[in-house]
Each structure stands twice: as structure tokens, then as C-alpha cells.
Tab-separated table of C-alpha atoms in Angstrom:
chain	number	residue	atom	x	y	z
M	1	MET	CA	0.000	0.000	0.000
M	2	THR	CA	1.272	3.418	-0.887
M	3	LEU	CA	1.107	5.842	1.966
M	4	SER	CA	1.050	9.506	1.073
M	5	ALA	CA	3.317	11.654	3.209
M	6	TRP	CA	0.956	14.603	2.814
M	7	ALA	CA	-2.118	12.708	4.041
M	8	GLN	CA	-2.874	13.765	7.594
M	9	PRO	CA	-3.966	11.078	10.101
M	10	VAL	CA	-6.888	12.386	12.132
M	11	MET	CA	-8.264	9.275	13.792
M	12	GLU	CA	-7.361	5.722	14.682
M	13	PHE	CA	-10.109	3.274	15.533
M	14	LYS	CA	-10.156	-0.289	16.748
M	15	ALA	CA	-12.818	-2.821	15.888
M	16	GLY	CA	-12.091	-6.106	17.632
M	17	ASN	CA	-8.467	-6.940	16.939
M	18	ASP	CA	-8.242	-4.767	13.839
M	19	THR	CA	-7.030	-1.204	13.732
M	20	TYR	CA	-7.778	1.401	11.083
M	21	VAL	CA	-6.474	4.889	10.383
M	22	VAL	CA	-8.529	7.756	8.994
M	23	GLU	CA	-6.502	10.242	6.977
M	24	LYS	CA	-7.591	13.697	5.861
M	25	LEU	CA	-6.772	14.188	2.186
M	26	THR	CA	-8.128	17.670	1.546
M	27	ASP	CA	-9.859	20.443	3.460
M	28	GLY	CA	-11.277	23.917	3.050
M	29	HIS	CA	-13.994	23.264	0.494
M	30	GLY	CA	-17.765	23.610	0.546
M	31	ILE	CA	-20.146	20.651	0.959
M	32	ILE	CA	-18.494	17.862	-1.058
M	33	TRP	CA	-21.560	16.119	-2.486
M	34	GLY	CA	-19.977	13.687	-4.926
M	35	VAL	CA	-16.629	11.924	-5.132
M	36	GLU	CA	-15.411	9.731	-7.978
M	37	PHE	CA	-12.175	8.443	-9.452
M	38	LEU	CA	-10.823	9.415	-12.855
M	39	ASP	CA	-7.975	6.954	-12.324
M	40	LYS	CA	-6.232	5.371	-9.378
M	41	ASP	CA	-4.407	8.580	-8.491
M	42	LEU	CA	-6.954	11.221	-9.396
M	43	ILE	CA	-10.200	11.995	-7.593
M	44	ILE	CA	-12.839	14.279	-9.064
M	45	PHE	CA	-15.329	15.874	-6.687
M	46	THR	CA	-18.253	18.295	-6.673
M	47	GLU	CA	-19.070	21.043	-4.241
M	48	LYS	CA	-22.718	21.909	-3.790
M	49	THR	CA	-21.917	25.542	-4.576
M	50	GLY	CA	-21.110	24.561	-8.153
M	51	ARG	CA	-17.395	23.892	-8.258
M	52	ILE	CA	-15.739	20.727	-9.550
M	53	GLN	CA	-12.165	19.938	-8.587
M	54	THR	CA	-9.661	17.171	-8.973
M	55	LEU	CA	-7.511	15.896	-6.124
M	56	ASP	CA	-4.143	14.410	-7.059
M	57	LEU	CA	-3.454	11.527	-4.681
M	58	LYS	CA	0.268	11.658	-5.466
M	59	THR	CA	0.656	15.251	-4.284
M	60	GLY	CA	-2.443	16.104	-2.270
M	61	LEU	CA	-3.105	19.128	-4.472
M	62	ALA	CA	-6.639	20.048	-5.465
M	63	ARG	CA	-7.261	21.761	-8.788
M	64	LEU	CA	-10.342	23.742	-9.728
M	65	LEU	CA	-11.672	22.764	-13.145
M	66	LYS	CA	-12.920	25.266	-15.695
M	67	ASN	CA	-16.118	25.692	-17.695
M	68	LEU	CA	-18.402	24.462	-14.924
M	69	PRO	CA	-22.135	23.848	-15.314
M	70	SER	CA	-24.584	26.501	-14.182
M	71	VAL	CA	-26.577	25.271	-11.181
M	72	TYR	CA	-29.255	26.527	-8.805
M	73	ASN	CA	-27.614	26.475	-5.383
M	74	ALA	CA	-30.283	26.892	-2.718
M	75	GLY	CA	-31.719	24.718	0.030
M	76	GLN	CA	-30.837	21.102	-0.703
M	77	GLY	CA	-30.192	21.916	-4.354
M	78	GLY	CA	-26.967	22.822	-6.079
M	79	LEU	CA	-24.324	20.810	-7.864
M	80	LEU	CA	-24.931	17.291	-6.621
M	81	ASP	CA	-23.469	13.939	-7.657
M	82	ILE	CA	-20.734	13.164	-10.156
M	83	ALA	CA	-20.113	9.988	-12.158
M	84	VAL	CA	-17.400	9.006	-14.582
M	85	HIS	CA	-18.392	7.124	-17.723
M	86	PRO	CA	-17.238	3.477	-17.605
M	87	GLU	CA	-15.328	4.153	-20.847
M	88	PHE	CA	-13.952	7.507	-19.735
M	89	ALA	CA	-10.484	6.642	-21.057
M	90	GLN	CA	-11.995	6.499	-24.538
M	91	ASN	CA	-14.760	9.132	-24.465
M	92	SER	CA	-13.791	11.532	-21.602
M	93	TYR	CA	-17.403	11.889	-20.425
M	94	VAL	CA	-18.223	13.041	-16.894
M	95	TYR	CA	-21.819	13.243	-15.645
M	96	VAL	CA	-23.302	15.437	-12.921
M	97	SER	CA	-26.710	15.763	-11.356
M	98	TYR	CA	-27.791	19.221	-10.277
M	99	ALA	CA	-30.673	21.489	-9.369
M	100	LYS	CA	-31.765	23.323	-12.499
M	101	LYS	CA	-33.835	26.497	-12.477
M	102	LEU	CA	-36.216	26.534	-15.401
M	103	THR	CA	-37.148	29.640	-17.345
M	104	THR	CA	-40.722	28.420	-17.176
M	105	GLY	CA	-40.631	28.552	-13.374
M	106	GLY	CA	-39.487	26.382	-10.509
M	107	GLN	CA	-36.462	24.137	-10.273
M	108	THR	CA	-35.902	20.461	-10.799
M	109	THR	CA	-33.351	17.651	-10.874
M	110	ALA	CA	-31.288	17.465	-14.052
M	111	VAL	CA	-28.416	15.305	-15.267
M	112	ALA	CA	-25.801	16.705	-17.644
M	113	ARG	CA	-22.622	15.442	-19.202
M	114	ALA	CA	-19.510	16.999	-20.697
M	115	ARG	CA	-16.161	15.801	-21.941
M	116	LEU	CA	-13.288	16.586	-19.608
M	117	ASP	CA	-9.794	17.375	-20.804
M	118	VAL	CA	-7.880	16.286	-17.728
M	119	ASN	CA	-4.605	17.848	-18.806
M	120	GLU	CA	-6.196	21.210	-19.536
M	121	GLY	CA	-8.441	20.953	-16.490
M	122	ARG	CA	-11.396	22.086	-18.549
M	123	PHE	CA	-14.808	20.740	-19.492
M	124	GLU	CA	-16.111	21.073	-23.007
M	125	LYS	CA	-19.749	21.966	-23.615
M	126	TRP	CA	-22.299	20.718	-21.084
M	127	GLU	CA	-25.444	19.045	-22.381
M	128	ASP	CA	-28.459	17.994	-20.350
M	129	ILE	CA	-29.354	14.367	-20.932
M	130	PHE	CA	-32.327	14.531	-18.575
M	131	VAL	CA	-34.508	17.184	-16.935
M	132	ALA	CA	-37.100	15.890	-14.464
M	133	ARG	CA	-40.647	17.148	-14.752
M	134	PRO	CA	-42.609	18.705	-13.288
M	135	ALA	CA	-40.541	21.406	-11.566
M	136	PHE	CA	-41.417	22.940	-8.227
M	137	SER	CA	-40.520	26.035	-6.249
M	138	THR	CA	-39.555	23.897	-3.245
M	139	ALA	CA	-35.824	23.532	-2.585
M	140	HIS	CA	-35.576	20.027	-1.177
M	141	HIS	CA	-35.582	16.295	-2.057
M	142	TYR	CA	-33.724	16.328	-5.354
M	143	GLY	CA	-32.360	12.776	-5.095
M	144	SER	CA	-29.106	12.840	-7.115
M	145	ARG	CA	-26.919	9.724	-7.082
M	146	ILE	CA	-25.771	8.415	-10.476
M	147	VAL	CA	-24.497	4.925	-11.362
M	148	PHE	CA	-23.798	2.879	-14.477
M	149	ASP	CA	-24.456	-0.830	-14.814
M	150	LYS	CA	-22.216	-3.281	-16.655
M	151	ALA	CA	-24.288	-2.915	-19.833
M	152	GLY	CA	-23.623	0.826	-19.832
M	153	TYR	CA	-27.084	2.058	-18.841
M	154	ILE	CA	-27.165	5.064	-16.532
M	155	TYR	CA	-29.414	5.134	-13.456
M	156	PHE	CA	-30.136	7.977	-11.055
M	157	GLY	CA	-32.640	8.873	-8.371
M	158	VAL	CA	-35.051	11.811	-8.456
M	159	GLY	CA	-36.601	12.900	-5.173
M	160	GLU	CA	-40.274	13.692	-4.799
M	161	ARG	CA	-39.511	17.373	-4.063
M	162	GLY	CA	-41.899	17.294	-1.120
M	163	GLN	CA	-44.834	16.219	-3.344
M	164	ALA	CA	-45.329	12.789	-1.784
M	165	GLU	CA	-48.337	11.801	-3.883
M	166	LEU	CA	-46.277	12.125	-7.082
M	167	SER	CA	-44.122	9.168	-6.036
M	168	GLN	CA	-47.073	6.935	-6.921
M	169	LYS	CA	-47.851	8.671	-10.213
M	170	LEU	CA	-46.155	7.477	-13.367
M	171	ASN	CA	-46.715	10.773	-15.195
M	172	ALA	CA	-44.089	12.527	-13.039
M	173	HIS	CA	-40.380	11.833	-12.588
M	174	ASN	CA	-40.550	12.724	-8.914
M	175	GLY	CA	-39.877	9.911	-6.471
M	176	LYS	CA	-38.464	7.619	-9.165
M	177	ILE	CA	-35.354	5.776	-10.240
M	178	ILE	CA	-34.584	6.655	-13.864
M	179	ARG	CA	-32.831	4.460	-16.448
M	180	LEU	CA	-31.407	5.788	-19.723
M	181	PHE	CA	-28.763	5.179	-22.334
M	182	ASP	CA	-25.609	7.172	-21.611
M	183	ASP	CA	-26.683	9.886	-24.069
M	184	GLY	CA	-30.145	10.325	-22.576
M	185	ARG	CA	-32.109	8.173	-25.001
M	186	VAL	CA	-34.770	5.939	-23.479
M	187	PRO	CA	-34.159	2.188	-23.672
M	188	GLN	CA	-37.141	0.479	-25.249
M	189	ASP	CA	-37.122	-2.257	-22.608
M	190	ASN	CA	-37.862	0.187	-19.792
M	191	PRO	CA	-40.891	-1.093	-17.851
M	192	PHE	CA	-43.440	1.607	-18.619
M	193	ILE	CA	-42.865	1.967	-22.348
M	194	GLY	CA	-46.340	1.795	-23.811
M	195	THR	CA	-48.157	2.449	-20.537
M	196	PRO	CA	-50.589	5.319	-21.207
M	197	GLU	CA	-49.435	8.636	-19.684
M	198	ALA	CA	-46.439	6.996	-18.000
M	199	LEU	CA	-43.046	8.627	-18.481
M	200	PRO	CA	-40.808	6.157	-20.305
M	201	GLU	CA	-37.635	7.011	-18.359
M	202	ILE	CA	-39.000	5.468	-15.128
M	203	TRP	CA	-37.359	2.258	-13.891
M	204	SER	CA	-38.955	2.023	-10.430
M	205	TYR	CA	-41.275	4.235	-8.359
M	206	GLY	CA	-42.700	4.899	-4.927
M	207	HIS	CA	-39.486	6.468	-3.615
M	208	ARG	CA	-39.187	9.469	-1.325
M	209	ASN	CA	-35.722	11.012	-1.562
M	210	PRO	CA	-33.225	8.491	-2.934
M	211	GLN	CA	-29.750	9.656	-2.013
M	212	GLY	CA	-27.977	6.356	-2.176
M	213	LEU	CA	-27.669	4.285	-5.337
M	214	PHE	CA	-25.232	1.460	-5.938
M	215	TYR	CA	-24.784	-0.963	-8.773
M	216	ASP	CA	-23.189	-4.166	-7.508
M	217	LYS	CA	-21.086	-5.614	-10.338
M	218	LYS	CA	-20.570	-8.828	-8.424
M	219	THR	CA	-24.259	-9.721	-8.483
M	220	ASP	CA	-25.507	-7.444	-11.303
M	221	THR	CA	-27.907	-5.864	-8.850
M	222	LEU	CA	-29.068	-2.301	-8.245
M	223	TYR	CA	-29.530	-1.150	-4.648
M	224	GLU	CA	-31.031	2.105	-3.457
M	225	GLN	CA	-31.157	3.949	-0.153
M	226	GLU	CA	-33.595	6.714	0.635
M	227	HIS	CA	-34.533	9.167	3.332
M	228	GLY	CA	-37.691	8.389	5.211
M	229	PRO	CA	-39.540	11.151	7.049
M	230	LYS	CA	-39.165	10.809	10.839
M	231	GLY	CA	-37.699	7.314	10.818
M	232	GLY	CA	-38.148	4.955	7.922
M	233	ASP	CA	-34.935	5.410	5.960
M	234	GLU	CA	-34.719	2.400	3.671
M	235	ILE	CA	-32.308	0.145	1.843
M	236	ASN	CA	-34.044	-1.336	-1.211
M	237	LEU	CA	-33.148	-3.885	-3.838
M	238	ILE	CA	-34.328	-2.231	-7.033
M	239	VAL	CA	-36.216	-4.369	-9.537
M	240	LYS	CA	-37.520	-3.165	-12.888
M	241	GLY	CA	-41.002	-1.659	-12.685
M	242	LYS	CA	-41.561	-2.256	-8.970
M	243	ASN	CA	-43.348	0.077	-6.559
M	244	TYR	CA	-41.495	0.820	-3.321
M	245	GLY	CA	-44.495	2.201	-1.563
M	246	TRP	CA	-43.919	5.826	-0.532
M	247	PRO	CA	-46.116	7.430	0.801
M	248	VAL	CA	-48.640	4.576	1.036
M	249	ILE	CA	-46.417	2.305	3.095
M	250	THR	CA	-43.523	3.434	5.278
M	251	TYR	CA	-41.903	2.658	8.606
M	252	GLY	CA	-41.517	6.378	9.257
M	253	ARG	CA	-43.861	8.946	10.699
M	254	GLU	CA	-44.583	12.561	9.832
M	255	TYR	CA	-42.194	15.094	11.349
M	256	SER	CA	-45.079	16.108	13.596
M	257	GLY	CA	-45.099	12.554	14.980
M	258	GLY	CA	-48.386	11.580	13.330
M	259	GLN	CA	-48.756	8.614	11.033
M	260	VAL	CA	-48.138	8.903	7.315
M	261	GLY	CA	-51.359	8.290	5.421
M	262	ARG	CA	-53.142	5.343	7.024
M	263	GLY	CA	-50.061	4.274	8.886
M	264	GLU	CA	-49.554	1.170	6.767
M	265	THR	CA	-46.216	-0.629	6.563
M	266	ALA	CA	-47.130	-3.269	3.984
M	267	ARG	CA	-49.512	-3.678	1.093
M	268	PRO	CA	-49.736	-6.174	-1.773
M	269	GLY	CA	-47.966	-4.935	-4.883
M	270	MET	CA	-45.566	-2.779	-2.900
M	271	GLU	CA	-42.012	-3.829	-2.106
M	272	GLN	CA	-40.655	-4.146	1.406
M	273	PRO	CA	-37.259	-2.593	2.142
M	274	LEU	CA	-34.337	-4.898	2.807
M	275	LYS	CA	-33.772	-2.804	5.902
M	276	TYR	CA	-35.252	0.277	7.490
M	277	PHE	CA	-33.784	2.613	10.077
M	278	VAL	CA	-35.822	3.932	12.987
M	279	PRO	CA	-34.773	6.478	14.058
M	280	SER	CA	-33.453	7.910	10.818
M	281	ILE	CA	-29.747	8.110	10.230
M	282	ALA	CA	-30.413	10.446	7.233
M	283	PRO	CA	-28.449	8.554	4.583
M	284	SER	CA	-26.524	10.634	2.082
M	285	SER	CA	-24.757	7.998	0.028
M	286	PHE	CA	-24.364	4.295	-0.133
M	287	MET	CA	-22.249	1.432	-1.435
M	288	ILE	CA	-21.378	-2.200	-0.871
M	289	TYR	CA	-17.717	-2.641	-0.056
M	290	ARG	CA	-16.451	-5.501	-2.217
M	291	GLY	CA	-12.755	-5.168	-1.449
M	292	ASN	CA	-10.516	-7.097	0.901
M	293	LYS	CA	-8.197	-4.361	2.170
M	294	LEU	CA	-10.569	-3.420	4.987
M	295	LYS	CA	-11.818	-6.616	6.576
M	296	LEU	CA	-14.408	-4.858	8.719
M	297	PHE	CA	-16.113	-3.484	5.602
M	298	THR	CA	-16.138	-6.517	3.322
M	299	ASP	CA	-19.565	-7.396	1.862
M	300	LYS	CA	-21.328	-4.778	3.946
M	301	PHE	CA	-23.646	-1.923	3.068
M	302	VAL	CA	-21.757	1.268	3.849
M	303	SER	CA	-23.826	4.431	4.275
M	304	GLY	CA	-22.931	8.015	4.995
M	305	ALA	CA	-25.140	9.488	7.711
M	306	LEU	CA	-25.990	13.173	7.878
M	307	ALA	CA	-28.216	13.660	10.922
M	308	LEU	CA	-26.485	11.036	13.030
M	309	GLN	CA	-23.051	11.966	11.689
M	310	HIS	CA	-21.297	8.660	11.174
M	311	LEU	CA	-20.376	6.000	8.652
M	312	ASN	CA	-22.839	3.139	8.936
M	313	LEU	CA	-21.881	-0.483	8.292
M	314	VAL	CA	-24.392	-3.298	8.163
M	315	ALA	CA	-23.882	-6.801	6.811
M	316	MET	CA	-25.747	-7.813	3.647
M	317	LYS	CA	-26.593	-11.194	5.123
M	318	ASP	CA	-29.831	-10.998	7.114
M	319	VAL	CA	-29.608	-7.241	6.770
M	320	ALA	CA	-33.053	-6.542	8.209
M	321	THR	CA	-32.002	-7.751	11.639
M	322	ALA	CA	-28.228	-7.421	11.395
M	323	CYS	CA	-26.266	-5.407	13.900
M	324	GLU	CA	-24.576	-2.177	12.860
M	325	ASP	CA	-21.161	-0.638	13.213
M	326	ARG	CA	-21.181	3.135	13.493
M	327	LEU	CA	-17.799	4.597	12.621
M	328	LEU	CA	-16.210	8.061	12.483
M	329	VAL	CA	-18.496	9.311	15.246
M	330	GLY	CA	-15.679	11.382	16.716
M	331	LEU	CA	-15.331	13.471	13.571
M	332	ASN	CA	-18.687	15.098	14.345
M	333	GLU	CA	-19.235	15.702	10.648
M	334	ARG	CA	-22.127	15.053	8.294
M	335	ILE	CA	-20.877	12.292	5.998
M	336	ARG	CA	-21.902	13.155	2.425
M	337	ASP	CA	-20.391	10.573	0.093
M	338	VAL	CA	-18.626	7.232	0.375
M	339	LYS	CA	-16.726	5.376	-2.328
M	340	GLN	CA	-14.435	2.397	-2.651
M	341	GLY	CA	-11.275	3.545	-4.393
M	342	PRO	CA	-9.408	1.599	-7.091
M	343	ASP	CA	-6.854	0.870	-4.358
M	344	GLY	CA	-9.489	-0.945	-2.283
M	345	LEU	CA	-9.584	1.727	0.419
M	346	VAL	CA	-12.668	3.664	1.483
M	347	TYR	CA	-12.992	7.368	0.676
M	348	VAL	CA	-15.460	9.587	2.504
M	349	SER	CA	-16.447	13.229	1.997
M	350	SER	CA	-18.176	15.487	4.476
M	351	ASP	CA	-20.249	18.647	4.623
M	352	ASN	CA	-17.246	20.271	6.309
M	353	GLY	CA	-15.482	20.304	2.947
M	354	ARG	CA	-13.130	17.431	3.632
M	355	ILE	CA	-12.251	14.122	2.029
M	356	TYR	CA	-10.989	11.317	4.222
M	357	ARG	CA	-9.458	7.940	3.442
M	358	ILE	CA	-9.710	4.861	5.650
M	359	ARG	CA	-6.859	2.368	5.609
M	360	ALA	CA	-6.008	-0.648	7.708
M	361	GLY	CA	-3.099	-0.479	10.124
M	362	SER	CA	-2.038	1.793	12.913
M	363	LEU	CA	-0.145	5.038	13.217
H	1	MET	CA	-25.542	-0.192	24.393
H	2	PHE	CA	-21.961	0.871	24.209
H	3	ILE	CA	-20.608	4.069	25.585
H	4	LEU	CA	-18.607	5.793	22.909
H	5	ARG	CA	-15.035	6.271	23.927
H	6	LEU	CA	-13.135	9.087	22.325
H	7	THR	CA	-9.471	9.473	22.964
H	8	VAL	CA	-7.405	12.381	21.785
H	9	LEU	CA	-3.807	11.800	20.743
H	10	LEU	CA	-1.282	14.534	20.382
H	11	CYS	CA	0.565	14.044	17.152
H	12	LEU	CA	3.620	16.059	16.262
H	13	VAL	CA	3.321	15.400	12.543
H	14	ALA	CA	5.778	12.490	12.429
H	15	ALA	CA	6.005	11.298	16.011
H	16	CYS	CA	2.877	10.674	18.027
H	17	THR	CA	2.372	10.415	21.734
H	18	HIS	CA	-0.636	8.336	22.614
H	19	ALA	CA	-3.659	8.509	24.865
H	20	VAL	CA	-3.306	11.921	26.404
H	21	ILE	CA	-6.941	12.800	26.848
H	22	THR	CA	-9.754	10.305	27.179
H	23	THR	CA	-13.372	11.266	27.425
H	24	GLU	CA	-16.458	9.157	27.676
H	25	ARG	CA	-19.898	10.185	26.666
H	26	GLU	CA	-23.325	8.656	26.746
H	27	PRO	CA	-24.966	8.019	23.394
H	28	ALA	CA	-27.140	10.899	22.266
H	29	GLU	CA	-30.876	10.480	22.095
H	30	GLY	CA	-31.809	8.609	18.950
H	31	LEU	CA	-28.810	6.300	18.927
H	32	GLU	CA	-30.840	3.197	19.713
H	33	TYR	CA	-29.439	0.423	17.581
H	34	ARG	CA	-27.789	-2.929	18.060
H	35	ALA	CA	-24.051	-2.457	17.763
H	36	CYS	CA	-21.976	-5.355	16.422
H	37	ARG	CA	-18.940	-4.619	18.515
H	38	GLU	CA	-17.276	-1.936	20.507
H	39	ILE	CA	-15.527	0.623	18.350
H	40	GLU	CA	-12.798	2.544	20.112
H	41	GLU	CA	-11.975	5.791	18.370
H	42	LYS	CA	-8.881	7.864	19.059
H	43	MET	CA	-8.781	11.376	17.662
H	44	ILE	CA	-5.436	12.800	16.664
H	45	GLN	CA	-4.697	16.472	17.043
H	46	VAL	CA	-2.102	17.752	14.662
H	47	ARG	CA	0.145	20.487	15.884
H	48	ALA	CA	-0.693	23.716	14.136
H	49	ILE	CA	1.898	25.462	12.021
H	50	ASN	CA	3.960	27.741	14.231
H	51	TYR	CA	4.195	30.817	12.074
H	52	ALA	CA	6.303	32.618	14.668
H	53	THR	CA	9.221	30.322	13.896
H	54	LEU	CA	8.912	30.543	10.111
H	55	GLU	CA	11.249	32.768	8.168
H	56	LYS	CA	9.274	35.249	6.106
H	57	ASN	CA	10.140	34.146	2.584
H	58	PHE	CA	8.162	33.074	-0.482
H	59	LYS	CA	8.790	29.356	0.006
H	60	ASN	CA	7.242	29.420	3.464
H	61	VAL	CA	4.304	31.495	2.264
H	62	LYS	CA	3.756	29.128	-0.650
H	63	ASP	CA	4.102	25.916	1.372
H	64	ASN	CA	2.079	26.982	4.408
H	65	VAL	CA	-0.399	29.610	3.254
H	66	PHE	CA	-0.990	29.275	-0.464
H	67	LYS	CA	-0.789	25.473	-0.559
H	68	ASN	CA	-3.351	25.060	2.222
H	69	HIS	CA	-5.809	27.751	1.182
H	70	CYS	CA	-5.297	28.791	-2.442
H	71	ALA	CA	-3.720	25.940	-4.402
H	72	SER	CA	-6.815	24.435	-5.972
H	73	CYS	CA	-7.412	27.600	-8.016
H	74	HIS	CA	-4.036	29.333	-8.111
H	75	PHE	CA	-1.326	26.677	-8.558
H	76	GLY	CA	-0.016	25.632	-11.954
H	77	PRO	CA	0.387	27.433	-15.263
H	78	ASP	CA	-3.269	26.957	-16.246
H	79	ALA	CA	-4.589	28.234	-12.928
H	80	TYR	CA	-6.556	31.387	-12.322
H	81	LYS	CA	-4.326	34.429	-11.875
H	82	PRO	CA	-2.281	35.082	-9.870
H	83	GLN	CA	-0.312	31.851	-10.160
H	84	LEU	CA	0.684	31.581	-6.526
H	85	ASP	CA	3.259	28.831	-6.869
H	86	ASP	CA	5.333	31.202	-9.002
H	87	TYR	CA	7.237	33.958	-7.214
H	88	THR	CA	7.367	36.382	-10.133
H	89	ALA	CA	3.682	35.951	-10.927
H	90	THR	CA	2.778	36.480	-7.288
H	91	LEU	CA	4.848	39.681	-7.138
H	92	ASP	CA	2.593	41.190	-9.820
H	93	TYR	CA	-0.049	41.345	-7.108
H	94	VAL	CA	2.205	42.929	-4.503
H	95	ASP	CA	2.794	46.695	-4.416
H	96	LEU	CA	6.233	47.036	-2.868
H	97	ASN	CA	5.860	50.818	-2.622
H	98	SER	CA	2.513	50.643	-0.856
H	99	PRO	CA	2.369	47.104	0.499
H	100	GLU	CA	-0.887	47.746	2.377
H	101	GLN	CA	-2.503	48.387	-0.993
H	102	SER	CA	-1.296	45.121	-2.508
H	103	ARG	CA	-4.112	43.319	-4.313
H	104	LEU	CA	-2.844	40.048	-2.861
H	105	LEU	CA	-3.319	41.298	0.680
H	106	GLN	CA	-6.508	43.237	0.096
H	107	SER	CA	-8.382	40.407	-1.562
H	108	VAL	CA	-7.677	38.140	1.393
H	109	GLU	CA	-8.191	40.649	4.179
H	110	LYS	CA	-11.440	41.935	2.686
H	111	GLY	CA	-12.708	38.367	2.501
H	112	THR	CA	-12.946	38.186	-1.288
H	113	MET	CA	-10.563	35.250	-1.251
H	114	PRO	CA	-10.829	32.346	-0.601
H	115	PRO	CA	-14.340	32.581	-2.004
H	116	SER	CA	-16.180	29.665	-0.468
H	117	TYR	CA	-15.296	29.246	3.163
H	118	PRO	CA	-14.936	31.465	6.210
H	119	LEU	CA	-11.599	32.050	7.875
H	120	THR	CA	-10.895	30.053	10.999
H	121	ASN	CA	-8.467	31.000	13.727
H	122	ARG	CA	-5.802	28.900	12.029
H	123	SER	CA	-6.342	30.531	8.674
H	124	ARG	CA	-6.279	33.962	10.324
H	125	GLU	CA	-2.759	33.099	11.453
H	126	ALA	CA	-1.976	32.291	7.850
H	127	VAL	CA	-3.304	35.673	6.745
H	128	ALA	CA	-1.214	37.386	9.415
H	129	PHE	CA	1.877	35.584	8.123
H	130	LEU	CA	1.022	36.597	4.559
H	131	ARG	CA	0.657	40.214	5.697
H	132	ALA	CA	3.992	40.122	7.507
H	133	TRP	CA	5.683	38.734	4.395
H	134	VAL	CA	4.207	41.412	2.148
H	135	LEU	CA	5.054	44.261	4.530
H	136	ASP	CA	8.567	42.878	4.869
H	137	GLY	CA	9.167	43.329	1.159
H	138	ALA	CA	7.872	40.000	-0.171
H	139	GLN	CA	11.300	38.403	-0.171
H	140	ARG	CA	12.040	35.380	-2.289
């Protein structure tokens, strides 16, 4: 393992007989919403304010990129997730999700892509491949996470923007997982092609605010994690065309403490979560760690937690009843994104404008 | 339910002394969950840069002030101006006849730069060191 002299150890933690070190890799930024890897030594990350930077893991230097997309930065909106095309080495495409203000009124979740010249540090022209409709004047629940599957389809989550009833309606993108070709075209095997009034981009529905999305190459499976209201955050296994129930069924309650709808937690035709969290941890991001460098993490769901400010680990096996490990509590930071790096280590960003790396070993 | 144990280490960049401060705290309300195991976390405090001992020259300004607060936008030939890892380019933003009026100093002290985050006590020390370097003639 290559240790970087510039990386600053900030925490050591012990779990059983194993010891891990948390290193700070960069600091002094805004909310770092999305973190990805351009190659094994180069991170690319978004700040909610609208900036995109690279972080060179050989030197520790961050570099602000040029020709950035125009975003609507207010409330929970702004520049959100970032994804690198699986064939980036050939086509140079980088994708972002963001809050877009429409000239026709309101704002909405959009996904755009542009080619990145890494050497020049500059994006070429941005093009929207998707703009969710309808738009609303509210400034919350945009969803945002973007993933690609092994066939090259792109998936992302769109939040219900506070309009809970739209999650059950197929004529709105709100509260949905979307599936497209990498250029924004709609695959003709999407589940609601041909359904009257249904939007063809929809892959699954009945979601609230999906802010975790992970494609597991090992099992060719899509997983999603979403914010519940007061309690009821969920981990879901996403299946084509399925209804995940919000707001008809939920394990959460209204912020006032009252029941949501009729207070149902199950109904035929609606999927149960693999796991739900009561109280909410407020999940920001989500992955399955498939590496072997960090034994504690292997084959576990790893979630960033905002409200409860930790990194959450729960085993995939019997996940509904499995115990949890809550890490990085001492940082006292809202964990915003979590990724497994090409080196098999875990990288975490926070709302305090920092990126951390977790490695095995001691100081 | 485990009590979270937080230990603070004092770390002098390369050499660390362990277990200086240990605190225990009860879990906050809302932390009801079944923990798999006890996790013992030890926080490490890194000694802050001691600007008082640094010679006021460009290398120290670059390595301790610019690198930590400005590099992402102002390092490298393609960066936004001024290119702060280049002495000559940086001097273009220093007025040696009226150092207080230097654009480099004014943009930082008026809060224009850095643009996206507020100054902390540590970064205020960095600004003070930058000021001292400029007023001292911005030596190489």
C-alpha cells in the first residue's frame, strides 16, 4: 500500500483486533456532495456551490476545473453527484446531477454530461441528458446519485420534491429511479414503455428522496437507499417496474409525529425494504464494499449518515435484523459521500469540505 | 448499548504520543441500535503550524499559506491568476511601494478570497503571516 506523506492522520479506531487509520486528504472546500475516481491517483469531486475539482493523490493538491455547469444552489439543491463514464479513457465523459432552475418557473433535478480534458483541467460543452418534470418552487428532495451498470445504462434517483403523492404517479419523474442510455435516449425495454401517460424514463417508483444508489457488479444488482420522514430510511433492492411504496407504506412517521397516510407498513404490490432505520440516520450515500483491504467493511452496506453523523456499516446477510457498526463518530461531521477507491480503500467526503481515506493499520 | 469512547492523541506530525486525553460520553438520544462490537476511536490532534518560527520568505508562504488555502485555483500554469506557486507571478499582485494596498493582501483581508469558506483561527494566522511577508518586502 502506498502511503502519502501529505495525508494527515486524524483518527485511529479499533474494531475487535483490527485497527484502522482515517486520513484527511483535503480540506477547506464547501459541501463535497460527490466523489469519484478518474484513475487510481486522481479523484474528481463536486461542491454543492457549483465547483468541480480534482484531487491528485500523489501530491495532495486540489485543482479547480474550468467551464463548470450553471446550477441553482439553494436549500438542498446545487451541484450534486458526479459519475465518470465506464469508458472515460476512450470518451472523456463526466456526468453530474444538479438542481436546475427553469425559465418556465421552478427548479428540478437534471443530469448533464460533458467531456473533460484532464490535462487542460477544462470541461467542453455541457449538455443535459435529462430534466425531471414537473418542476417545483420547493428547494428540497432532489435525489441525485448516479451509477452505471455493466451494460452501460445510466441510473439515477429523483426525489419527490416534497410532493409525496407524485411518487405513486407514473406521469411525473418525482420519487423515481430513472434508467437511460448514456446519451439520454430511453431504452425500449424500460418497464413503462407503452403504458398510457407513463413517463418512459421510469425504472422504479414509490421512492421518497433516494440519495444512495449502488450498482453491484458482483451480483448485477441495483440497490437504493432513501430518506424516510421521521424514521423509515430504507435500503431497497431495485427491480424493474416495482413500486417501493412511498407514501402509502412506510416505517416512518410525519415530522409532527403523526402517522403517514393510514399508517400502513405493507400492502400487496408494494415492495418491502431490505432494511429500514428507525430512528433515521439520514443517509446521504451508499455502497457495498467488495474489497478485501478493509476486513471490517467486506460485503457490507456502507452508508454516509448526515443527521447522526457517522459511517454506517451493516452486513448484507440478514440485513433486516443485522447489527450495525457506526464509525467516524468522533469526527462530528455530516458524511456526504462514500466510495471504494481503485486501491481498495474507502474514501469519505463530508459537509465540512473534507475528504478522508480509511486504511487498515495503525499510526 | 456501548458508551462511545473518544481518545485524543497529540501528534507532532511524524512522532505521536498516545492517549493523552480520554473522554467518555453517553450516546445521544436517537442512537438506539444494536451495535456489532465496541468501536474505540482515538482522535489525533495535529500540531498547528507555528508561524512565529517561520522565516518570512516566499517558500514558506507558498508551502504553508498558499498550498493550504489557495492551491486548488491558483497553482499551476493553467490556474486562475495570480499563479501563486510562481514567485514572479505572485509579485505582480504585490505593491512594494505601498504594500498595504497590494491586491494580494486586500483580496484576502477583505474576505474576497478564498471565495467559499470562512476564515478560521488557524487561517487567520496564515493571513497574518502573509501580511507580515508582504510588509517585509515580499522576499524570495
